Short mmCIF file of C-alpha atoms and ligand atoms in Angstrom, two decimals:
data_model
loop_
_atom_site.label_atom_id
_atom_site.label_comp_id
_atom_site.label_asym_id
_atom_site.label_seq_id
_atom_site.Cartn_x
_atom_site.Cartn_y
_atom_site.Cartn_z
CA UNK A 79 33.33 -9.21 -28.34
CA UNK A 80 33.03 -6.99 -25.34
CA UNK A 81 32.21 -3.51 -26.51
CA UNK A 82 35.35 -2.95 -28.51
CA UNK A 83 37.74 -3.41 -25.58
CA UNK A 84 39.75 -5.94 -27.54
CA UNK A 85 39.46 -9.70 -27.44
CA UNK A 86 37.13 -11.17 -24.87
CA UNK A 87 38.66 -13.42 -22.21
CA UNK A 88 37.54 -16.99 -21.70
CA UNK A 89 35.00 -16.14 -18.97
CA UNK A 90 33.36 -13.54 -21.19
CA UNK A 91 33.32 -15.99 -24.06
CA UNK A 92 31.89 -18.70 -21.77
CA UNK A 93 29.10 -16.43 -20.53
CA UNK A 94 28.25 -15.30 -24.04
CA UNK A 95 28.27 -18.74 -25.66
CA UNK A 96 26.18 -20.32 -22.89
CA UNK A 97 23.58 -17.57 -22.97
CA UNK A 98 23.41 -17.54 -26.76
CA UNK A 99 23.25 -21.32 -27.17
CA UNK A 100 20.26 -22.21 -29.33
CA UNK A 101 20.71 -25.95 -29.64
CA UNK A 102 22.37 -27.85 -26.81
CA UNK A 103 23.40 -31.51 -26.81
CA UNK A 104 23.13 -32.68 -23.19
CA UNK A 105 24.77 -36.02 -22.46
CA UNK A 106 23.98 -37.83 -19.20
CA UNK A 107 26.05 -40.79 -18.03
CA UNK A 108 24.74 -43.97 -16.39
CA UNK A 109 26.53 -43.11 -13.14
CA UNK A 110 24.46 -39.92 -12.89
CA UNK A 111 21.11 -41.59 -13.59
CA UNK A 112 21.40 -44.88 -11.77
CA UNK A 113 22.15 -46.12 -8.27
CA UNK A 114 22.37 -49.61 -6.78
CA UNK A 115 18.68 -50.16 -7.49
CA UNK A 116 18.68 -48.98 -11.07
CA UNK A 117 17.27 -45.72 -12.45
CA UNK A 118 16.81 -43.02 -9.83
CA UNK A 119 13.52 -41.36 -10.64
CA UNK A 120 14.19 -38.27 -8.52
CA UNK A 121 17.40 -37.65 -10.42
CA UNK A 122 15.62 -37.91 -13.77
CA UNK A 123 12.82 -35.66 -12.50
CA UNK A 124 15.31 -33.04 -11.35
CA UNK A 125 17.25 -33.08 -14.64
CA UNK A 126 14.02 -32.97 -16.68
CA UNK A 127 12.86 -29.95 -14.67
CA UNK A 128 16.14 -28.17 -15.27
CA UNK A 129 16.11 -28.96 -19.00
CA UNK A 130 12.51 -27.76 -19.23
CA UNK A 131 13.58 -24.47 -17.64
CA UNK A 132 16.49 -24.11 -20.07
CA UNK A 133 14.19 -24.70 -23.02
CA UNK A 134 11.76 -22.11 -21.76
CA UNK A 135 14.53 -19.55 -21.31
CA UNK A 136 14.88 -17.76 -24.67
CA UNK A 137 18.31 -18.00 -26.20
CA UNK A 138 20.21 -14.73 -26.12
CA UNK A 139 21.45 -15.10 -29.67
CA UNK A 140 20.87 -12.28 -32.12
CA UNK A 141 18.13 -14.20 -33.86
CA UNK A 142 16.52 -15.00 -30.50
CA UNK A 143 14.13 -17.93 -30.43
CA UNK A 144 13.54 -20.85 -28.17
CA UNK A 145 16.46 -22.90 -26.91
CA UNK A 146 16.38 -26.54 -28.03
CA UNK A 147 17.85 -29.62 -26.45
CA UNK A 148 18.93 -33.02 -27.74
CA UNK A 149 19.45 -35.43 -24.86
CA UNK A 150 21.92 -38.31 -25.09
CA UNK A 151 21.04 -40.68 -22.29
CA UNK A 152 22.98 -43.71 -21.14
CA UNK A 153 21.55 -46.02 -18.54
CA UNK A 154 19.89 -48.78 -20.56
CA UNK A 155 22.38 -51.45 -19.55
CA UNK A 156 22.39 -50.37 -15.90
CA UNK A 157 18.57 -50.29 -15.86
CA UNK A 158 18.41 -53.72 -17.50
CA UNK A 159 20.78 -55.18 -14.93
CA UNK A 160 18.69 -53.77 -12.10
CA UNK A 161 15.54 -55.31 -13.60
CA UNK A 162 17.28 -58.69 -13.73
CA UNK A 163 18.43 -58.41 -10.13
CA UNK A 164 14.99 -57.39 -8.93
CA UNK A 165 13.17 -60.21 -10.71
CA UNK A 166 12.08 -63.12 -8.59
CA UNK A 167 13.69 -65.55 -11.03
CA UNK A 168 16.87 -67.16 -9.65
CA UNK A 169 18.60 -67.70 -13.01
CA UNK A 170 17.94 -64.10 -14.01
CA UNK A 171 19.08 -62.72 -10.66
CA UNK A 172 22.45 -64.41 -10.89
CA UNK A 173 23.01 -63.94 -14.63
CA UNK A 174 26.49 -62.77 -15.62
CA UNK A 175 25.98 -59.56 -17.60
CA UNK A 176 29.62 -58.71 -18.23
CA UNK A 177 29.94 -60.26 -21.73
CA UNK A 178 29.02 -58.41 -24.94
CA UNK A 179 25.88 -60.40 -25.77
CA UNK A 180 24.64 -60.14 -22.17
CA UNK A 181 25.25 -56.38 -22.09
CA UNK A 182 23.37 -56.04 -25.37
CA UNK A 183 20.53 -58.10 -23.95
CA UNK A 184 20.55 -56.01 -20.76
CA UNK A 185 20.33 -52.86 -22.91
CA UNK A 186 17.29 -54.30 -24.70
CA UNK A 187 15.73 -55.04 -21.34
CA UNK A 188 16.53 -51.62 -19.88
CA UNK A 189 15.98 -49.26 -22.83
CA UNK A 190 12.19 -49.40 -22.49
CA UNK A 191 12.35 -48.54 -18.80
CA UNK A 192 14.82 -45.77 -19.51
CA UNK A 193 12.47 -44.14 -22.02
CA UNK A 194 9.47 -44.68 -19.77
CA UNK A 195 11.31 -43.02 -16.91
CA UNK A 196 12.27 -40.02 -19.08
CA UNK A 197 8.71 -39.76 -20.42
CA UNK A 198 7.39 -39.66 -16.88
CA UNK A 199 10.03 -37.11 -15.88
CA UNK A 200 9.18 -34.74 -18.77
CA UNK A 201 5.40 -35.25 -18.58
CA UNK A 202 4.80 -32.62 -15.82
CA UNK A 203 6.47 -30.09 -18.14
CA UNK A 204 4.33 -31.13 -21.11
CA UNK A 205 7.42 -32.01 -23.14
CA UNK A 206 6.94 -34.99 -25.47
CA UNK A 207 10.04 -37.13 -25.94
CA UNK A 208 11.16 -39.22 -28.92
CA UNK A 209 13.45 -42.22 -28.75
CA UNK A 210 16.28 -42.25 -31.30
CA UNK A 211 18.57 -45.28 -31.32
CA UNK A 212 21.63 -45.04 -33.54
CA UNK A 213 24.59 -47.16 -34.53
CA UNK A 214 27.74 -45.75 -36.02
CA UNK A 215 26.88 -47.38 -39.30
CA UNK A 216 23.77 -45.18 -39.48
CA UNK A 217 25.94 -42.09 -39.69
CA UNK A 218 28.66 -43.56 -41.90
CA UNK A 219 26.63 -43.59 -45.09
CA UNK A 220 26.11 -39.98 -46.13
CA UNK A 221 22.50 -40.60 -47.17
CA UNK A 222 21.60 -42.09 -43.79
CA UNK A 223 23.46 -39.29 -42.03
CA UNK A 224 21.33 -36.77 -43.93
CA UNK A 225 18.15 -38.74 -43.17
CA UNK A 226 18.96 -38.73 -39.48
CA UNK A 227 19.64 -35.01 -39.67
CA UNK A 228 16.24 -34.37 -41.27
CA UNK A 229 14.52 -36.44 -38.59
CA UNK A 230 16.16 -34.44 -35.80
CA UNK A 231 15.23 -31.18 -37.52
CA UNK A 232 11.60 -32.29 -37.75
CA UNK A 233 11.44 -33.41 -34.12
CA UNK A 234 12.98 -30.16 -32.94
CA UNK A 235 10.56 -28.15 -35.07
CA UNK A 236 7.73 -29.99 -33.34
CA UNK A 237 9.24 -29.00 -29.99
CA UNK A 238 9.75 -32.65 -29.17
CA UNK A 239 12.80 -33.60 -27.13
CA UNK A 240 14.85 -36.32 -28.87
CA UNK A 241 16.42 -38.78 -26.44
CA UNK A 242 19.28 -40.62 -28.09
CA UNK A 243 21.15 -43.75 -27.13
CA UNK A 244 23.33 -46.17 -28.99
CA UNK A 245 21.34 -49.03 -30.47
CA UNK A 246 23.29 -51.41 -28.26
CA UNK A 247 21.30 -54.50 -29.19
CA UNK A 248 22.41 -54.55 -32.81
CA UNK A 249 25.73 -52.70 -32.63
CA UNK A 250 28.71 -54.97 -33.16
CA UNK A 251 32.16 -53.85 -32.12
CA UNK A 252 33.23 -52.15 -35.33
CA UNK A 253 29.86 -50.43 -35.67
CA UNK A 254 29.82 -49.08 -32.12
CA UNK A 255 30.41 -45.47 -31.25
CA UNK A 256 32.43 -46.84 -28.35
CA UNK A 257 30.60 -44.75 -25.80
CA UNK A 258 27.91 -42.13 -25.60
CA UNK A 259 30.49 -39.34 -25.26
CA UNK A 260 31.57 -40.13 -28.80
CA UNK A 261 27.93 -40.37 -29.92
CA UNK A 262 27.26 -36.94 -28.37
CA UNK A 263 30.17 -35.36 -30.26
CA UNK A 264 28.90 -36.79 -33.56
CA UNK A 265 25.43 -35.46 -32.76
CA UNK A 266 26.84 -31.99 -32.19
CA UNK A 267 27.93 -32.10 -35.83
CA UNK A 268 24.81 -33.85 -37.11
CA UNK A 269 22.35 -31.47 -35.48
CA UNK A 270 24.42 -28.29 -35.79
CA UNK A 271 24.35 -27.76 -32.01
CA UNK A 272 26.26 -24.80 -30.61
CA UNK A 273 26.93 -26.13 -27.10
CA UNK A 274 27.60 -29.55 -25.60
CA UNK A 275 27.00 -30.29 -21.91
CA UNK A 276 28.37 -33.50 -20.47
CA UNK A 277 26.81 -34.44 -17.12
CA UNK A 278 29.11 -36.81 -15.32
CA UNK A 279 29.60 -38.30 -11.86
CA UNK A 280 32.97 -36.48 -11.53
CA UNK A 281 33.20 -32.86 -10.29
CA UNK A 282 34.81 -31.83 -13.61
CA UNK A 283 38.21 -32.34 -15.20
CA UNK A 284 40.88 -32.69 -12.53
CA UNK A 285 44.45 -31.44 -12.95
CA UNK A 286 47.52 -33.33 -11.73
CA UNK A 287 46.99 -32.04 -8.17
CA UNK A 288 43.37 -33.19 -8.09
CA UNK A 289 41.86 -29.70 -8.45
CA UNK A 290 38.91 -29.10 -10.78
CA UNK A 291 40.13 -27.16 -13.82
CA UNK A 292 37.84 -24.17 -14.40
CA UNK A 293 38.61 -24.26 -18.11
CA UNK A 294 40.77 -25.90 -20.75
CA UNK A 295 41.90 -23.21 -23.19
CA UNK A 296 43.33 -25.48 -25.90
CA UNK A 297 42.05 -29.03 -25.59
CA UNK A 298 43.98 -30.00 -28.74
CA UNK A 299 47.24 -29.35 -26.89
CA UNK A 300 46.25 -31.33 -23.80
CA UNK A 301 48.07 -34.62 -23.25
CA UNK A 302 44.90 -36.62 -22.61
CA UNK A 303 46.69 -39.89 -21.93
CA UNK A 304 48.82 -38.27 -19.21
CA UNK A 305 46.00 -36.27 -17.68
CA UNK A 306 43.76 -39.32 -17.52
CA UNK A 307 46.39 -41.55 -15.92
CA UNK A 308 47.33 -43.37 -19.09
CA UNK A 309 43.77 -44.57 -19.64
CA UNK A 310 43.63 -44.23 -23.37
CA UNK A 311 41.22 -46.97 -24.42
CA UNK A 312 38.33 -45.37 -26.22
CA UNK A 313 35.10 -47.05 -25.30
CA UNK A 314 35.79 -47.39 -21.63
CA UNK A 315 34.15 -44.10 -20.78
CA UNK A 316 35.83 -42.04 -18.07
CA UNK A 317 37.29 -38.58 -18.46
CA UNK A 318 39.47 -39.60 -21.40
CA UNK A 319 36.50 -40.22 -23.66
CA UNK A 320 34.78 -37.04 -22.44
CA UNK A 321 37.82 -34.95 -23.31
CA UNK A 322 38.26 -36.69 -26.65
CA UNK A 323 34.63 -35.92 -27.46
CA UNK A 324 35.08 -32.32 -26.26
CA UNK A 325 38.14 -32.00 -28.48
CA UNK A 326 36.11 -33.06 -31.49
CA UNK A 327 33.37 -30.56 -30.69
CA UNK A 328 36.00 -27.84 -30.15
CA UNK A 329 37.35 -28.52 -33.65
CA UNK A 330 34.03 -27.42 -35.17
CA UNK A 331 33.94 -24.40 -32.90
CA UNK A 332 31.58 -25.85 -30.28
CA UNK A 333 32.45 -25.57 -26.56
CA UNK A 334 31.74 -28.31 -24.02
CA UNK A 335 30.80 -27.85 -20.39
CA UNK A 336 31.64 -30.88 -18.23
CA UNK A 337 29.42 -30.68 -15.16
CA UNK A 338 28.97 -32.71 -11.97
CA UNK A 339 25.57 -34.11 -12.94
CA UNK A 340 24.56 -35.32 -9.49
CA UNK A 341 24.90 -31.93 -7.84
CA UNK A 342 21.45 -30.42 -7.17
CA UNK A 343 20.30 -28.02 -9.87
CA UNK A 344 23.69 -28.02 -11.53
CA UNK A 345 22.38 -27.20 -15.02
CA UNK A 346 20.22 -24.39 -13.76
CA UNK A 347 23.06 -23.03 -11.61
CA UNK A 348 25.48 -23.09 -14.56
CA UNK A 349 23.12 -21.02 -16.74
CA UNK A 350 22.33 -18.63 -13.89
CA UNK A 351 26.06 -18.16 -13.17
CA UNK A 352 26.73 -17.51 -16.86
CA UNK A 353 24.01 -14.85 -16.92
CA UNK A 354 25.33 -13.22 -13.74
CA UNK A 355 28.96 -13.34 -14.90
CA UNK A 356 29.89 -15.58 -11.95
CA UNK A 357 32.16 -18.62 -11.83
CA UNK A 358 30.54 -21.82 -13.13
CA UNK A 359 30.77 -25.30 -11.65
CA UNK A 360 32.65 -27.97 -13.64
CA UNK A 361 35.09 -27.47 -16.50
CA UNK A 362 34.68 -25.39 -19.63
CA UNK A 363 36.39 -26.71 -22.76
CA UNK A 364 36.98 -23.71 -25.01
CA UNK A 365 36.15 -23.99 -28.71
CA UNK A 366 39.01 -23.82 -31.22
CA UNK A 367 39.60 -20.42 -32.81
CA UNK A 368 39.50 -21.88 -36.32
CA UNK A 369 36.80 -24.42 -37.06
CA UNK A 370 37.54 -27.30 -39.41
CA UNK A 371 35.12 -27.91 -42.30
CA UNK A 372 32.14 -30.08 -41.26
CA UNK A 373 32.88 -32.48 -44.10
CA UNK A 374 36.33 -33.19 -42.67
CA UNK A 375 34.81 -33.76 -39.24
CA UNK A 376 32.42 -36.25 -40.76
CA UNK A 377 35.06 -38.17 -42.70
CA UNK A 378 37.46 -38.32 -39.77
CA UNK A 379 35.01 -39.46 -37.10
CA UNK A 380 32.34 -41.42 -38.98
CA UNK A 381 34.19 -44.69 -38.38
CA UNK A 382 37.18 -46.19 -36.64
CA UNK A 383 40.38 -46.13 -38.71
CA UNK A 384 40.75 -49.42 -40.60
CA UNK A 385 44.55 -49.28 -40.71
CA UNK A 386 47.51 -46.94 -40.70
CA UNK A 387 50.30 -45.63 -42.90
CA UNK A 388 53.73 -44.65 -41.65
CA UNK A 389 55.22 -41.72 -43.50
CA UNK A 390 58.78 -40.39 -43.73
CA UNK A 391 60.08 -37.07 -42.41
CA UNK A 392 59.85 -35.30 -45.77
CA UNK A 393 56.19 -36.27 -46.20
CA UNK A 394 55.40 -35.30 -42.60
CA UNK A 395 56.86 -31.84 -43.22
CA UNK A 396 54.93 -31.50 -46.48
CA UNK A 397 51.66 -32.37 -44.71
CA UNK A 398 52.20 -30.27 -41.61
CA UNK A 399 53.95 -27.23 -43.05
CA UNK A 400 52.65 -26.99 -46.59
CA UNK A 401 49.22 -28.60 -46.30
CA UNK A 402 50.15 -31.05 -49.07
CA UNK A 403 48.54 -34.34 -49.99
CA UNK A 404 50.27 -37.61 -49.10
CA UNK A 405 52.09 -39.11 -52.10
CA UNK A 406 53.09 -42.77 -52.53
CA UNK A 407 56.77 -41.80 -52.25
CA UNK A 408 56.30 -40.57 -48.67
CA UNK A 409 54.81 -43.82 -47.38
CA UNK A 410 57.32 -46.11 -45.67
CA UNK A 411 55.04 -48.67 -44.03
CA UNK A 412 51.45 -49.68 -43.49
CA UNK A 413 49.28 -51.79 -41.25
CA UNK A 414 45.88 -53.38 -41.73
CA UNK A 415 44.13 -54.96 -44.70
CA UNK A 416 41.96 -52.07 -45.80
CA UNK A 417 40.02 -51.33 -48.95
CA UNK A 418 40.19 -48.29 -51.19
CA UNK A 419 38.29 -45.44 -49.48
CA UNK A 420 39.13 -46.66 -45.96
CA UNK A 421 39.94 -44.27 -43.14
CA UNK A 422 43.62 -44.53 -42.13
CA UNK A 423 45.74 -43.15 -39.33
CA UNK A 424 48.76 -41.24 -40.60
CA UNK A 425 51.80 -41.85 -38.40
CA UNK A 426 55.31 -40.47 -38.34
CA UNK A 427 57.86 -41.87 -35.91
CA UNK A 428 55.06 -43.53 -33.94
CA UNK A 429 53.19 -40.22 -33.53
CA UNK A 430 49.68 -39.82 -34.95
CA UNK A 431 49.55 -36.85 -37.32
CA UNK A 432 45.95 -37.25 -38.38
CA UNK A 433 43.53 -39.43 -40.32
CA UNK A 434 42.48 -39.53 -43.95
CA UNK A 435 40.72 -41.51 -46.66
CA UNK A 436 42.97 -43.76 -48.72
CA UNK A 437 42.79 -43.79 -52.50
CA UNK A 438 44.39 -47.23 -52.45
CA UNK A 439 43.70 -50.61 -50.94
CA UNK A 440 46.40 -52.04 -48.66
CA UNK A 441 47.35 -54.53 -51.37
CA UNK A 442 47.96 -51.80 -53.99
CA UNK A 443 49.63 -49.46 -51.54
CA UNK A 444 52.13 -52.17 -50.61
CA UNK A 445 53.16 -52.37 -54.26
CA UNK A 446 53.70 -48.63 -54.72
CA UNK A 447 54.82 -47.24 -51.36
CA UNK A 448 58.09 -45.35 -51.53
CA UNK A 449 57.86 -45.03 -55.33
CA UNK A 450 57.85 -42.01 -57.61
CA UNK A 451 54.99 -41.17 -59.91
CA UNK A 452 56.42 -42.78 -63.08
CA UNK A 453 57.34 -45.90 -61.10
CA UNK A 454 53.75 -46.12 -59.82
CA UNK A 455 52.47 -45.78 -63.39
CA UNK A 456 54.69 -48.64 -64.47
CA UNK A 457 53.07 -50.89 -61.87
CA UNK A 458 49.44 -49.73 -61.75
CA UNK A 459 49.04 -48.15 -65.18
CA UNK A 460 48.26 -44.54 -66.02
CA UNK A 461 44.86 -44.35 -64.37
CA UNK A 462 46.22 -44.34 -60.81
CA UNK A 463 45.68 -41.55 -58.29
CA UNK A 464 48.61 -39.18 -57.84
CA UNK A 465 48.12 -39.14 -54.06
CA UNK A 466 47.50 -41.79 -51.44
CA UNK A 467 45.45 -39.36 -49.33
CA UNK A 468 44.29 -36.12 -50.89
CA UNK A 469 44.62 -33.10 -48.62
CA UNK A 470 40.86 -32.48 -48.86
CA UNK A 471 40.34 -35.94 -47.35
CA UNK A 472 42.90 -35.49 -44.58
CA UNK A 473 42.32 -34.17 -41.07
CA UNK A 474 45.54 -33.33 -39.26
CA UNK A 475 45.49 -33.40 -35.49
CA UNK A 476 42.44 -35.67 -35.39
CA UNK A 477 40.96 -36.61 -32.00
CA UNK A 478 41.05 -40.38 -32.50
N1 LIG B 1839 24.48 -47.22 -24.35
C1 LIG B 1839 24.86 -47.61 -23.03
C2 LIG B 1839 23.63 -47.65 -22.10
O1 LIG B 1839 22.66 -47.05 -22.37
C3 LIG B 1839 25.84 -46.67 -22.39
C4 LIG B 1839 27.08 -46.35 -23.14
C5 LIG B 1839 27.85 -45.22 -22.46
O2 LIG B 1839 27.47 -44.77 -21.40
O3 LIG B 1839 28.85 -44.75 -22.99
O4 LIG B 1839 23.66 -48.26 -21.09
#
């Protein structure tokens, strides 16, 4: 708040949250780090220098302390492809790397170079780096999620800079994060970061007239599909996935700054502008006023929905207006062959209302949908669950 003069405006909030940030997830895209000949060492050196400066700058939060960074770096596949092209071996030079297995192999080839390049870039600043490769499955099981969290905490306590990428080599489609934007948003939750910075090859988020938007006040209300030209396929990268990731972070009260990563000193300039109260480059995605519980974030985004339920108007009203659970009687259709405990999309009239964990398998739900409690008991016996999705396991307005 600004000295009791009422609510702060978005610029004041931006300046405050950037200066106070104690743990920042910085995501860098392949298009920022690589050129036609693979990894661009000068670019990595420049970004490493800027991140070193940000770490050295004490965070302005009340409890003070050193600012910490978790880096999410793409570029393994692009680096691997460049290594193939540069090799003197004809079959390797002409290899088709567009298929899944070839991209995974290219990632395996490039990940080592990517880490080596980052190591070399951070070495002049005496910052040790640690490679962390994750698949979505690693974060799906609560125990593994907590293990990963402990590892990050330890690395950060040692003042080591974790550099994270998807473990492309072993990730199969349903275990993939889809893209590193999604991975970065899950890491914001996992590490308890208070700021996310997405360095991209674009100047920021563009509005319909092609102008960079200085800020997005309510990313939940933004029609992402329209803004991003109908490109709604998660996993294809692009601004859609950056905004989807930013929306997730916003839901747990964490802002995202989308910056043109190839502009010289852009990170340093953004922090300097925030300190001086000047306009920042890129686009600021404001955090939501009311944060959702972390547990709901985890259940909603740990995995891709395995199916969907269509619900009737009465049930939709009960969920949206009264915060109720979803009962069997409100379900009028379903898709997918999911197990009990699966994550489902909740749809009404073709619109996604949210996601939640199902108490029933698809087979059982088919038998009881549309039925009242006593009718369900007659089919499944007395030990059934009263609700299909309990309200505690339901996230309305999910960014999926
Ligand atoms: N993990 C991929 C790579 O390192 C990139 C995925 C992404 O950029 O979203 O090449």
